[in-house]
Amino acid sequence: MSLRPTLETRRAVPTMEGAGVKLHRAFGFQDPSELDPFLLFDDFRNERPEDFIKGFPWHPHRGIETITYVLSGTVDHGDSLGNTGTLGAGDVQWMTAGSGILHQEMPHGNAQGQMHGFQLWGNLPSSQKMTAPRYQDVTAKDIPVVTDDDGTVVKVITGQFWGKTGPVDGIAADPQYLDVFVPAGRKKTFKIDTYRRAFAYVFEGAGAFADASSPSGVLLEKEVAGQELNIRDMSGDRTLVRFGTGDEVTVQAGPEGVRFLLISGAPIDEPVAWHGPIVMNTRAELMQAMQDLNNGTFIKPTH
């Protein structure tokens, strides 16, 4: 077994999207090969309705899949195919834009006015760029939850983990998407397929992700010896941790425990031509998508 090294740890950056939704972006619109097959990851979390209530009005997507995971509040959605629905706390929506879709996502706060969710963009390979659009809506009760003896809790959204299989399937990147909580002071190792790109996103508490060759590796050894954990070396709220190759990830939870998303997927390794919500392989395909939008042929027949 080989522990994955931590290539990079960085904080999500405040930005604004849609009609004025304040959010934090962990990655996106930079080097698409960095976390291939994943293109973008946003954390939309607000205490004030005025920071999110205008939402994400009608906009197009082509050539990608979007994964929306709601922790609190709700998100109403509708699309050009006539689909409508509402995502509640703990629900997941996996949208395959394929050949093209127009949709809107309108968030609403909970009883306290709070809203929290994540959106991940997954790329589609050239063979599936123009596939028919589809949705998978999954309610919280259908997402398997596994608990270990030490109090570690994992929600398996997609992929296989500890004998459970997530309910979202048929995804091009064949990803593993886990919501993980590790209790205070615990050290935990999670297996990841060697051939997948992987990252963690910390959103509650703090933890040290480590391997034998990094400074954090020394941190883990000290903790095993019973010495005090150095909080300065830990990844806290809204932190992205990008891993190198290997088949295991190890985390040492801080004094409040740590909760994070652990996401991995098989690289597509294809050229990327990207403009806003449209991601194709070539500039010519991108220009065709823009032309389709302008002349009203963006939405393709589904039969």
PDB file of C-alpha atoms in Angstrom:
ATOM      1  CA  MET A   1       0.000   0.000   0.000  1.00  0.00           C
ATOM      2  CA  SER A   2       1.188   3.537  -0.743  1.00  0.00           C
ATOM      3  CA  LEU A   3      -0.079   6.737   0.861  1.00  0.00           C
ATOM      4  CA  ARG A   4      -0.922   9.521  -1.563  1.00  0.00           C
ATOM      5  CA  PRO A   5       1.256  12.608  -1.076  1.00  0.00           C
ATOM      6  CA  THR A   6      -0.416  15.968  -0.555  1.00  0.00           C
ATOM      7  CA  LEU A   7       0.481  17.952  -3.677  1.00  0.00           C
ATOM      8  CA  GLU A   8      -1.247  21.141  -2.624  1.00  0.00           C
ATOM      9  CA  THR A   9      -3.416  22.627   0.097  1.00  0.00           C
ATOM     10  CA  ARG A  10      -5.305  25.818  -0.684  1.00  0.00           C
ATOM     11  CA  ARG A  11      -8.256  27.807   0.579  1.00  0.00           C
ATOM     12  CA  ALA A  12     -11.383  28.265  -1.530  1.00  0.00           C
ATOM     13  CA  VAL A  13     -11.621  31.771  -2.973  1.00  0.00           C
ATOM     14  CA  PRO A  14     -14.667  34.049  -2.537  1.00  0.00           C
ATOM     15  CA  THR A  15     -16.429  34.770  -5.821  1.00  0.00           C
ATOM     16  CA  MET A  16     -19.871  35.565  -7.195  1.00  0.00           C
ATOM     17  CA  GLU A  17     -21.962  33.610  -9.710  1.00  0.00           C
ATOM     18  CA  GLY A  18     -25.462  33.530 -11.146  1.00  0.00           C
ATOM     19  CA  ALA A  19     -27.526  36.627 -10.339  1.00  0.00           C
ATOM     20  CA  GLY A  20     -25.293  37.585  -7.422  1.00  0.00           C
ATOM     21  CA  VAL A  21     -24.806  34.436  -5.345  1.00  0.00           C
ATOM     22  CA  LYS A  22     -21.816  34.744  -3.029  1.00  0.00           C
ATOM     23  CA  LEU A  23     -19.841  31.512  -2.855  1.00  0.00           C
ATOM     24  CA  HIS A  24     -16.329  30.079  -2.442  1.00  0.00           C
ATOM     25  CA  ARG A  25     -14.570  28.385  -5.365  1.00  0.00           C
ATOM     26  CA  ALA A  26     -12.048  25.644  -4.557  1.00  0.00           C
ATOM     27  CA  PHE A  27     -11.010  25.236  -8.197  1.00  0.00           C
ATOM     28  CA  GLY A  28     -12.243  26.059 -11.674  1.00  0.00           C
ATOM     29  CA  PHE A  29     -11.450  28.003 -14.851  1.00  0.00           C
ATOM     30  CA  GLN A  30      -7.728  27.338 -14.498  1.00  0.00           C
ATOM     31  CA  ASP A  31      -5.762  24.252 -15.554  1.00  0.00           C
ATOM     32  CA  PRO A  32      -8.404  21.605 -16.456  1.00  0.00           C
ATOM     33  CA  SER A  33      -5.801  18.821 -16.371  1.00  0.00           C
ATOM     34  CA  GLU A  34      -5.053  19.440 -12.684  1.00  0.00           C
ATOM     35  CA  LEU A  35      -7.997  17.434 -11.361  1.00  0.00           C
ATOM     36  CA  ASP A  36      -9.199  15.807 -14.602  1.00  0.00           C
ATOM     37  CA  PRO A  37     -12.019  14.621 -14.932  1.00  0.00           C
ATOM     38  CA  PHE A  38     -13.259  17.361 -12.575  1.00  0.00           C
ATOM     39  CA  LEU A  39     -13.429  20.946 -13.803  1.00  0.00           C
ATOM     40  CA  LEU A  40     -14.865  23.090 -11.020  1.00  0.00           C
ATOM     41  CA  PHE A  41     -15.952  22.910  -7.392  1.00  0.00           C
ATOM     42  CA  ASP A  42     -18.050  25.559  -5.609  1.00  0.00           C
ATOM     43  CA  ASP A  43     -19.102  25.801  -1.962  1.00  0.00           C
ATOM     44  CA  PHE A  44     -22.246  27.950  -1.714  1.00  0.00           C
ATOM     45  CA  ARG A  45     -22.800  28.670   1.978  1.00  0.00           C
ATOM     46  CA  ASN A  46     -24.529  31.751   3.323  1.00  0.00           C
ATOM     47  CA  GLU A  47     -26.254  32.908   6.491  1.00  0.00           C
ATOM     48  CA  ARG A  48     -28.030  35.839   4.809  1.00  0.00           C
ATOM     49  CA  PRO A  49     -30.743  35.240   2.177  1.00  0.00           C
ATOM     50  CA  GLU A  50     -29.757  38.397   0.294  1.00  0.00           C
ATOM     51  CA  ASP A  51     -26.435  36.703  -0.524  1.00  0.00           C
ATOM     52  CA  PHE A  52     -28.075  33.843  -2.429  1.00  0.00           C
ATOM     53  CA  ILE A  53     -31.793  34.372  -3.006  1.00  0.00           C
ATOM     54  CA  LYS A  54     -31.452  35.636  -6.618  1.00  0.00           C
ATOM     55  CA  GLY A  55     -29.963  32.254  -7.462  1.00  0.00           C
ATOM     56  CA  PHE A  56     -28.819  30.943 -10.820  1.00  0.00           C
ATOM     57  CA  PRO A  57     -31.415  31.952 -13.447  1.00  0.00           C
ATOM     58  CA  TRP A  58     -31.748  30.221 -16.812  1.00  0.00           C
ATOM     59  CA  HIS A  59     -28.363  29.335 -18.327  1.00  0.00           C
ATOM     60  CA  PRO A  60     -26.995  26.726 -20.769  1.00  0.00           C
ATOM     61  CA  HIS A  61     -24.691  23.733 -20.274  1.00  0.00           C
ATOM     62  CA  ARG A  62     -23.137  21.405 -22.837  1.00  0.00           C
ATOM     63  CA  GLY A  63     -20.439  18.735 -22.619  1.00  0.00           C
ATOM     64  CA  ILE A  64     -20.353  18.327 -18.823  1.00  0.00           C
ATOM     65  CA  GLU A  65     -22.101  16.849 -15.808  1.00  0.00           C
ATOM     66  CA  THR A  66     -23.019  18.899 -12.737  1.00  0.00           C
ATOM     67  CA  ILE A  67     -23.338  17.367  -9.281  1.00  0.00           C
ATOM     68  CA  THR A  68     -25.286  19.352  -6.674  1.00  0.00           C
ATOM     69  CA  TYR A  69     -25.227  18.235  -3.024  1.00  0.00           C
ATOM     70  CA  VAL A  70     -27.385  20.191  -0.561  1.00  0.00           C
ATOM     71  CA  LEU A  71     -26.589  20.243   3.167  1.00  0.00           C
ATOM     72  CA  SER A  72     -29.117  22.825   4.374  1.00  0.00           C
ATOM     73  CA  GLY A  73     -31.894  24.846   2.787  1.00  0.00           C
ATOM     74  CA  THR A  74     -33.412  23.835  -0.558  1.00  0.00           C
ATOM     75  CA  VAL A  75     -32.753  24.313  -4.279  1.00  0.00           C
ATOM     76  CA  ASP A  76     -35.627  24.524  -6.780  1.00  0.00           C
ATOM     77  CA  HIS A  77     -34.653  23.482 -10.293  1.00  0.00           C
ATOM     78  CA  GLY A  78     -36.254  23.501 -13.700  1.00  0.00           C
ATOM     79  CA  ASP A  79     -34.987  22.824 -17.215  1.00  0.00           C
ATOM     80  CA  SER A  80     -35.712  23.045 -20.924  1.00  0.00           C
ATOM     81  CA  LEU A  81     -36.875  19.415 -20.971  1.00  0.00           C
ATOM     82  CA  GLY A  82     -39.740  20.267 -18.631  1.00  0.00           C
ATOM     83  CA  ASN A  83     -38.214  18.732 -15.511  1.00  0.00           C
ATOM     84  CA  THR A  84     -38.862  20.475 -12.206  1.00  0.00           C
ATOM     85  CA  GLY A  85     -38.132  19.586  -8.612  1.00  0.00           C
ATOM     86  CA  THR A  86     -36.695  20.607  -5.263  1.00  0.00           C
ATOM     87  CA  LEU A  87     -33.535  19.373  -3.571  1.00  0.00           C
ATOM     88  CA  GLY A  88     -33.676  19.344   0.223  1.00  0.00           C
ATOM     89  CA  ALA A  89     -31.076  18.860   2.931  1.00  0.00           C
ATOM     90  CA  GLY A  90     -28.952  15.791   2.185  1.00  0.00           C
ATOM     91  CA  ASP A  91     -30.282  15.397  -1.381  1.00  0.00           C
ATOM     92  CA  VAL A  92     -28.126  15.065  -4.487  1.00  0.00           C
ATOM     93  CA  GLN A  93     -28.780  15.900  -8.126  1.00  0.00           C
ATOM     94  CA  TRP A  94     -26.535  14.633 -10.915  1.00  0.00           C
ATOM     95  CA  MET A  95     -27.276  16.365 -14.211  1.00  0.00           C
ATOM     96  CA  THR A  96     -25.746  15.158 -17.466  1.00  0.00           C
ATOM     97  CA  ALA A  97     -25.941  18.174 -19.775  1.00  0.00           C
ATOM     98  CA  GLY A  98     -24.671  16.218 -22.782  1.00  0.00           C
ATOM     99  CA  SER A  99     -25.716  17.807 -26.082  1.00  0.00           C
ATOM    100  CA  GLY A 100     -27.248  20.769 -24.313  1.00  0.00           C
ATOM    101  CA  ILE A 101     -29.712  21.881 -21.697  1.00  0.00           C
ATOM    102  CA  LEU A 102     -31.040  25.154 -20.328  1.00  0.00           C
ATOM    103  CA  HIS A 103     -31.806  25.138 -16.627  1.00  0.00           C
ATOM    104  CA  GLN A 104     -32.153  27.265 -13.527  1.00  0.00           C
ATOM    105  CA  GLU A 105     -31.293  26.632  -9.878  1.00  0.00           C
ATOM    106  CA  MET A 106     -32.922  28.792  -7.226  1.00  0.00           C
ATOM    107  CA  PRO A 107     -31.739  28.337  -3.611  1.00  0.00           C
ATOM    108  CA  HIS A 108     -33.826  29.009  -0.497  1.00  0.00           C
ATOM    109  CA  GLY A 109     -32.723  29.140   3.119  1.00  0.00           C
ATOM    110  CA  ASN A 110     -33.845  26.896   5.958  1.00  0.00           C
ATOM    111  CA  ALA A 111     -35.964  28.113   8.874  1.00  0.00           C
ATOM    112  CA  GLN A 112     -32.963  30.135  10.092  1.00  0.00           C
ATOM    113  CA  GLY A 113     -32.334  31.591   6.630  1.00  0.00           C
ATOM    114  CA  GLN A 114     -29.193  29.516   6.049  1.00  0.00           C
ATOM    115  CA  MET A 115     -28.201  27.849   2.796  1.00  0.00           C
ATOM    116  CA  HIS A 116     -25.354  25.402   2.227  1.00  0.00           C
ATOM    117  CA  GLY A 117     -24.499  23.183  -0.699  1.00  0.00           C
ATOM    118  CA  PHE A 118     -21.796  22.162  -3.143  1.00  0.00           C
ATOM    119  CA  GLN A 119     -21.597  21.952  -6.907  1.00  0.00           C
ATOM    120  CA  LEU A 120     -19.005  19.880  -8.753  1.00  0.00           C
ATOM    121  CA  TRP A 121     -18.528  19.860 -12.524  1.00  0.00           C
ATOM    122  CA  GLY A 122     -17.379  16.649 -14.169  1.00  0.00           C
ATOM    123  CA  ASN A 123     -16.134  16.612 -17.740  1.00  0.00           C
ATOM    124  CA  LEU A 124     -17.584  14.310 -20.406  1.00  0.00           C
ATOM    125  CA  PRO A 125     -15.340  12.407 -22.856  1.00  0.00           C
ATOM    126  CA  SER A 126     -15.661  13.308 -26.548  1.00  0.00           C
ATOM    127  CA  SER A 127     -17.753  10.179 -27.162  1.00  0.00           C
ATOM    128  CA  GLN A 128     -20.422  11.460 -24.733  1.00  0.00           C
ATOM    129  CA  LYS A 129     -20.301  15.230 -25.272  1.00  0.00           C
ATOM    130  CA  MET A 130     -23.441  15.131 -27.415  1.00  0.00           C
ATOM    131  CA  THR A 131     -25.351  12.441 -25.533  1.00  0.00           C
ATOM    132  CA  ALA A 132     -28.986  13.053 -24.534  1.00  0.00           C
ATOM    133  CA  PRO A 133     -29.368  15.118 -21.334  1.00  0.00           C
ATOM    134  CA  ARG A 134     -30.615  13.388 -18.193  1.00  0.00           C
ATOM    135  CA  TYR A 135     -31.109  13.891 -14.472  1.00  0.00           C
ATOM    136  CA  GLN A 136     -30.630  11.712 -11.427  1.00  0.00           C
ATOM    137  CA  ASP A 137     -32.317  13.084  -8.311  1.00  0.00           C
ATOM    138  CA  VAL A 138     -31.420  11.196  -5.143  1.00  0.00           C
ATOM    139  CA  THR A 139     -33.038  11.862  -1.773  1.00  0.00           C
ATOM    140  CA  ALA A 140     -31.049  11.798   1.466  1.00  0.00           C
ATOM    141  CA  LYS A 141     -32.799   8.635   2.689  1.00  0.00           C
ATOM    142  CA  ASP A 142     -31.492   6.692  -0.326  1.00  0.00           C
ATOM    143  CA  ILE A 143     -27.828   7.543   0.309  1.00  0.00           C
ATOM    144  CA  PRO A 144     -26.071   4.742   2.278  1.00  0.00           C
ATOM    145  CA  VAL A 145     -24.436   5.761   5.543  1.00  0.00           C
ATOM    146  CA  VAL A 146     -21.756   3.561   7.111  1.00  0.00           C
ATOM    147  CA  THR A 147     -20.376   4.002  10.620  1.00  0.00           C
ATOM    148  CA  ASP A 148     -17.121   2.511  11.880  1.00  0.00           C
ATOM    149  CA  ASP A 149     -16.448   1.402  15.450  1.00  0.00           C
ATOM    150  CA  ASP A 150     -14.393   4.535  16.153  1.00  0.00           C
ATOM    151  CA  GLY A 151     -17.285   6.831  15.222  1.00  0.00           C
ATOM    152  CA  THR A 152     -16.191   7.590  11.654  1.00  0.00           C
ATOM    153  CA  VAL A 153     -19.270   8.200   9.479  1.00  0.00           C
ATOM    154  CA  VAL A 154     -19.264   8.025   5.666  1.00  0.00           C
ATOM    155  CA  LYS A 155     -22.115   8.859   3.292  1.00  0.00           C
ATOM    156  CA  VAL A 156     -21.594   7.014  -0.005  1.00  0.00           C
ATOM    157  CA  ILE A 157     -23.032   9.261  -2.721  1.00  0.00           C
ATOM    158  CA  THR A 158     -21.484   7.423  -5.644  1.00  0.00           C
ATOM    159  CA  GLY A 159     -18.999   4.602  -6.067  1.00  0.00           C
ATOM    160  CA  GLN A 160     -18.304   1.746  -3.675  1.00  0.00           C
ATOM    161  CA  PHE A 161     -17.007   2.072  -0.138  1.00  0.00           C
ATOM    162  CA  TRP A 162     -16.939  -0.255   2.878  1.00  0.00           C
ATOM    163  CA  GLY A 163     -19.335  -2.669   1.214  1.00  0.00           C
ATOM    164  CA  LYS A 164     -21.880  -0.030   0.217  1.00  0.00           C
ATOM    165  CA  THR A 165     -22.643   1.337  -3.247  1.00  0.00           C
ATOM    166  CA  GLY A 166     -23.853   4.885  -3.820  1.00  0.00           C
ATOM    167  CA  PRO A 167     -27.227   5.331  -5.580  1.00  0.00           C
ATOM    168  CA  VAL A 168     -25.922   7.596  -8.378  1.00  0.00           C
ATOM    169  CA  ASP A 169     -24.697   5.530 -11.323  1.00  0.00           C
ATOM    170  CA  GLY A 170     -23.874   5.598 -15.030  1.00  0.00           C
ATOM    171  CA  ILE A 171     -21.514   8.562 -14.646  1.00  0.00           C
ATOM    172  CA  ALA A 172     -18.827   9.035 -17.303  1.00  0.00           C
ATOM    173  CA  ALA A 173     -15.987   9.663 -14.845  1.00  0.00           C
ATOM    174  CA  ASP A 174     -16.986   6.611 -12.753  1.00  0.00           C
ATOM    175  CA  PRO A 175     -16.317   8.694  -9.642  1.00  0.00           C
ATOM    176  CA  GLN A 176     -16.253   7.989  -5.947  1.00  0.00           C
ATOM    177  CA  TYR A 177     -17.959  10.784  -3.976  1.00  0.00           C
ATOM    178  CA  LEU A 178     -17.920  10.435  -0.187  1.00  0.00           C
ATOM    179  CA  ASP A 179     -19.037  12.709   2.667  1.00  0.00           C
ATOM    180  CA  VAL A 180     -16.735  11.765   5.564  1.00  0.00           C
ATOM    181  CA  PHE A 181     -16.700  12.637   9.277  1.00  0.00           C
ATOM    182  CA  VAL A 182     -13.772  11.525  11.450  1.00  0.00           C
ATOM    183  CA  PRO A 183     -14.156  12.114  15.223  1.00  0.00           C
ATOM    184  CA  ALA A 184     -11.795  14.261  17.280  1.00  0.00           C
ATOM    185  CA  GLY A 185      -8.245  12.938  17.567  1.00  0.00           C
ATOM    186  CA  ARG A 186      -8.815   9.892  15.365  1.00  0.00           C
ATOM    187  CA  LYS A 187      -6.489   8.874  12.545  1.00  0.00           C
ATOM    188  CA  LYS A 188      -8.141   7.184   9.579  1.00  0.00           C
ATOM    189  CA  THR A 189      -6.989   5.722   6.273  1.00  0.00           C
ATOM    190  CA  PHE A 190      -9.214   5.504   3.200  1.00  0.00           C
ATOM    191  CA  LYS A 191      -8.487   3.424   0.104  1.00  0.00           C
ATOM    192  CA  ILE A 192      -8.657   5.079  -3.338  1.00  0.00           C
ATOM    193  CA  ASP A 193      -8.090   3.457  -6.708  1.00  0.00           C
ATOM    194  CA  THR A 194      -4.487   4.142  -7.756  1.00  0.00           C
ATOM    195  CA  TYR A 195      -5.462   5.313 -11.243  1.00  0.00           C
ATOM    196  CA  ARG A 196      -7.858   8.031 -10.132  1.00  0.00           C
ATOM    197  CA  ARG A 197      -7.259  11.714  -9.513  1.00  0.00           C
ATOM    198  CA  ALA A 198      -8.368  12.600  -6.008  1.00  0.00           C
ATOM    199  CA  PHE A 199      -9.029  15.570  -3.756  1.00  0.00           C
ATOM    200  CA  ALA A 200     -10.541  16.307  -0.357  1.00  0.00           C
ATOM    201  CA  TYR A 201     -12.547  19.393   0.568  1.00  0.00           C
ATOM    202  CA  VAL A 202     -12.752  20.201   4.283  1.00  0.00           C
ATOM    203  CA  PHE A 203     -15.920  22.025   5.358  1.00  0.00           C
ATOM    204  CA  GLU A 204     -16.185  21.392   9.114  1.00  0.00           C
ATOM    205  CA  GLY A 205     -13.516  21.141  11.801  1.00  0.00           C
ATOM    206  CA  ALA A 206      -9.910  20.503  10.779  1.00  0.00           C
ATOM    207  CA  GLY A 207      -7.578  17.635   9.961  1.00  0.00           C
ATOM    208  CA  ALA A 208      -4.063  16.841   8.772  1.00  0.00           C
ATOM    209  CA  PHE A 209      -3.770  14.892   5.531  1.00  0.00           C
ATOM    210  CA  ALA A 210      -0.372  13.284   5.376  1.00  0.00           C
ATOM    211  CA  ASP A 211       2.105  10.916   3.813  1.00  0.00           C
ATOM    212  CA  ALA A 212       5.486   9.660   4.901  1.00  0.00           C
ATOM    213  CA  SER A 213       7.466  12.189   2.842  1.00  0.00           C
ATOM    214  CA  SER A 214       5.677  15.393   3.834  1.00  0.00           C
ATOM    215  CA  PRO A 215       6.037  17.590   6.947  1.00  0.00           C
ATOM    216  CA  SER A 216       2.538  16.426   7.912  1.00  0.00           C
ATOM    217  CA  GLY A 217       3.895  12.875   7.905  1.00  0.00           C
ATOM    218  CA  VAL A 218       6.066  13.836  10.865  1.00  0.00           C
ATOM    219  CA  LEU A 219       2.961  15.302  12.450  1.00  0.00           C
ATOM    220  CA  LEU A 220       1.210  11.927  12.288  1.00  0.00           C
ATOM    221  CA  GLU A 221       4.202  10.151  13.834  1.00  0.00           C
ATOM    222  CA  LYS A 222       4.188  12.631  16.711  1.00  0.00           C
ATOM    223  CA  GLU A 223       0.502  12.083  17.272  1.00  0.00           C
ATOM    224  CA  VAL A 224       0.984   8.319  17.398  1.00  0.00           C
ATOM    225  CA  ALA A 225       3.641   8.911  20.045  1.00  0.00           C
ATOM    226  CA  GLY A 226       1.043  10.756  22.113  1.00  0.00           C
ATOM    227  CA  GLN A 227       2.343  14.255  21.499  1.00  0.00           C
ATOM    228  CA  GLU A 228       0.070  17.210  20.973  1.00  0.00           C
ATOM    229  CA  LEU A 229      -1.293  17.821  17.461  1.00  0.00           C
ATOM    230  CA  ASN A 230      -0.067  21.045  15.869  1.00  0.00           C
ATOM    231  CA  ILE A 231      -3.194  22.864  14.717  1.00  0.00           C
ATOM    232  CA  ARG A 232      -1.166  25.134  12.413  1.00  0.00           C
ATOM    233  CA  ASP A 233      -0.390  22.140  10.198  1.00  0.00           C
ATOM    234  CA  MET A 234      -4.041  21.213   9.761  1.00  0.00           C
ATOM    235  CA  SER A 235      -6.460  21.867   6.915  1.00  0.00           C
ATOM    236  CA  GLY A 236      -9.520  23.729   8.176  1.00  0.00           C
ATOM    237  CA  ASP A 237     -12.846  24.973   6.857  1.00  0.00           C
ATOM    238  CA  ARG A 238     -13.070  25.635   3.083  1.00  0.00           C
ATOM    239  CA  THR A 239      -9.737  23.982   2.310  1.00  0.00           C
ATOM    240  CA  LEU A 240      -8.977  21.950  -0.811  1.00  0.00           C
ATOM    241  CA  VAL A 241      -6.385  19.172  -0.488  1.00  0.00           C
ATOM    242  CA  ARG A 242      -5.060  17.814  -3.793  1.00  0.00           C
ATOM    243  CA  PHE A 243      -3.396  14.396  -3.724  1.00  0.00           C
ATOM    244  CA  GLY A 244      -0.723  12.728  -5.827  1.00  0.00           C
ATOM    245  CA  THR A 245      -0.717   9.060  -6.822  1.00  0.00           C
ATOM    246  CA  GLY A 246      -1.122   6.154  -4.429  1.00  0.00           C
ATOM    247  CA  ASP A 247      -3.900   3.935  -3.151  1.00  0.00           C
ATOM    248  CA  GLU A 248      -4.566   5.370   0.331  1.00  0.00           C
ATOM    249  CA  VAL A 249      -5.331   8.728   1.945  1.00  0.00           C
ATOM    250  CA  THR A 250      -4.680   9.254   5.654  1.00  0.00           C
ATOM    251  CA  VAL A 251      -6.231  11.971   7.810  1.00  0.00           C
ATOM    252  CA  GLN A 252      -5.667  12.898  11.439  1.00  0.00           C
ATOM    253  CA  ALA A 253      -8.715  14.665  12.863  1.00  0.00           C
ATOM    254  CA  GLY A 254      -8.296  17.756  15.012  1.00  0.00           C
ATOM    255  CA  PRO A 255      -9.852  18.481  18.436  1.00  0.00           C
ATOM    256  CA  GLU A 256     -13.321  19.092  16.931  1.00  0.00           C
ATOM    257  CA  GLY A 257     -13.141  16.264  14.433  1.00  0.00           C
ATOM    258  CA  VAL A 258     -13.109  16.841  10.687  1.00  0.00           C
ATOM    259  CA  ARG A 259     -15.759  16.577   7.987  1.00  0.00           C
ATOM    260  CA  PHE A 260     -14.781  16.581   4.349  1.00  0.00           C
ATOM    261  CA  LEU A 261     -15.749  15.419   0.885  1.00  0.00           C
ATOM    262  CA  LEU A 262     -13.402  12.804  -0.581  1.00  0.00           C
ATOM    263  CA  ILE A 263     -13.797  12.716  -4.351  1.00  0.00           C
ATOM    264  CA  SER A 264     -11.922  10.768  -7.015  1.00  0.00           C
ATOM    265  CA  GLY A 265     -12.412   9.952 -10.683  1.00  0.00           C
ATOM    266  CA  ALA A 266     -10.721   8.430 -13.703  1.00  0.00           C
ATOM    267  CA  PRO A 267      -8.906  11.016 -15.868  1.00  0.00           C
ATOM    268  CA  ILE A 268     -10.272  11.553 -19.373  1.00  0.00           C
ATOM    269  CA  ASP A 269      -6.986  12.894 -20.810  1.00  0.00           C
ATOM    270  CA  GLU A 270      -8.537  14.764 -23.737  1.00  0.00           C
ATOM    271  CA  PRO A 271      -8.158  18.344 -24.997  1.00  0.00           C
ATOM    272  CA  VAL A 272     -10.447  20.865 -23.311  1.00  0.00           C
ATOM    273  CA  ALA A 273     -12.059  23.883 -25.000  1.00  0.00           C
ATOM    274  CA  TRP A 274     -13.939  25.776 -22.307  1.00  0.00           C
ATOM    275  CA  HIS A 275     -16.126  28.848 -22.262  1.00  0.00           C
ATOM    276  CA  GLY A 276     -18.263  29.433 -19.170  1.00  0.00           C
ATOM    277  CA  PRO A 277     -20.830  26.617 -18.776  1.00  0.00           C
ATOM    278  CA  ILE A 278     -19.876  24.914 -22.065  1.00  0.00           C
ATOM    279  CA  VAL A 279     -16.925  22.505 -22.266  1.00  0.00           C
ATOM    280  CA  MET A 280     -15.980  20.815 -25.535  1.00  0.00           C
ATOM    281  CA  ASN A 281     -12.808  19.301 -27.031  1.00  0.00           C
ATOM    282  CA  THR A 282     -12.032  21.834 -29.762  1.00  0.00           C
ATOM    283  CA  ARG A 283     -12.501  25.537 -30.388  1.00  0.00           C
ATOM    284  CA  ALA A 284     -14.586  24.695 -33.462  1.00  0.00           C
ATOM    285  CA  GLU A 285     -17.017  22.693 -31.284  1.00  0.00           C
ATOM    286  CA  LEU A 286     -17.145  25.593 -28.835  1.00  0.00           C
ATOM    287  CA  MET A 287     -17.936  28.037 -31.644  1.00  0.00           C
ATOM    288  CA  GLN A 288     -20.640  25.673 -32.901  1.00  0.00           C
ATOM    289  CA  ALA A 289     -22.215  25.647 -29.434  1.00  0.00           C
ATOM    290  CA  MET A 290     -22.254  29.467 -29.399  1.00  0.00           C
ATOM    291  CA  GLN A 291     -23.816  29.482 -32.861  1.00  0.00           C
ATOM    292  CA  ASP A 292     -26.449  26.956 -31.724  1.00  0.00           C
ATOM    293  CA  LEU A 293     -27.292  29.208 -28.772  1.00  0.00           C
ATOM    294  CA  ASN A 294     -27.678  32.219 -31.042  1.00  0.00           C
ATOM    295  CA  ASN A 295     -29.827  30.543 -33.685  1.00  0.00           C
ATOM    296  CA  GLY A 296     -32.086  28.560 -31.342  1.00  0.00           C
ATOM    297  CA  THR A 297     -30.782  25.058 -32.110  1.00  0.00           C
ATOM    298  CA  PHE A 298     -28.876  24.502 -28.852  1.00  0.00           C
ATOM    299  CA  ILE A 299     -31.496  22.075 -27.478  1.00  0.00           C
ATOM    300  CA  LYS A 300     -31.376  18.911 -29.581  1.00  0.00           C
ATOM    301  CA  PRO A 301     -34.310  16.532 -30.175  1.00  0.00           C
ATOM    302  CA  THR A 302     -34.288  13.676 -27.649  1.00  0.00           C
ATOM    303  CA  HIS A 303     -35.807  11.107 -30.003  1.00  0.00           C
TER     304      HIS A 303
END
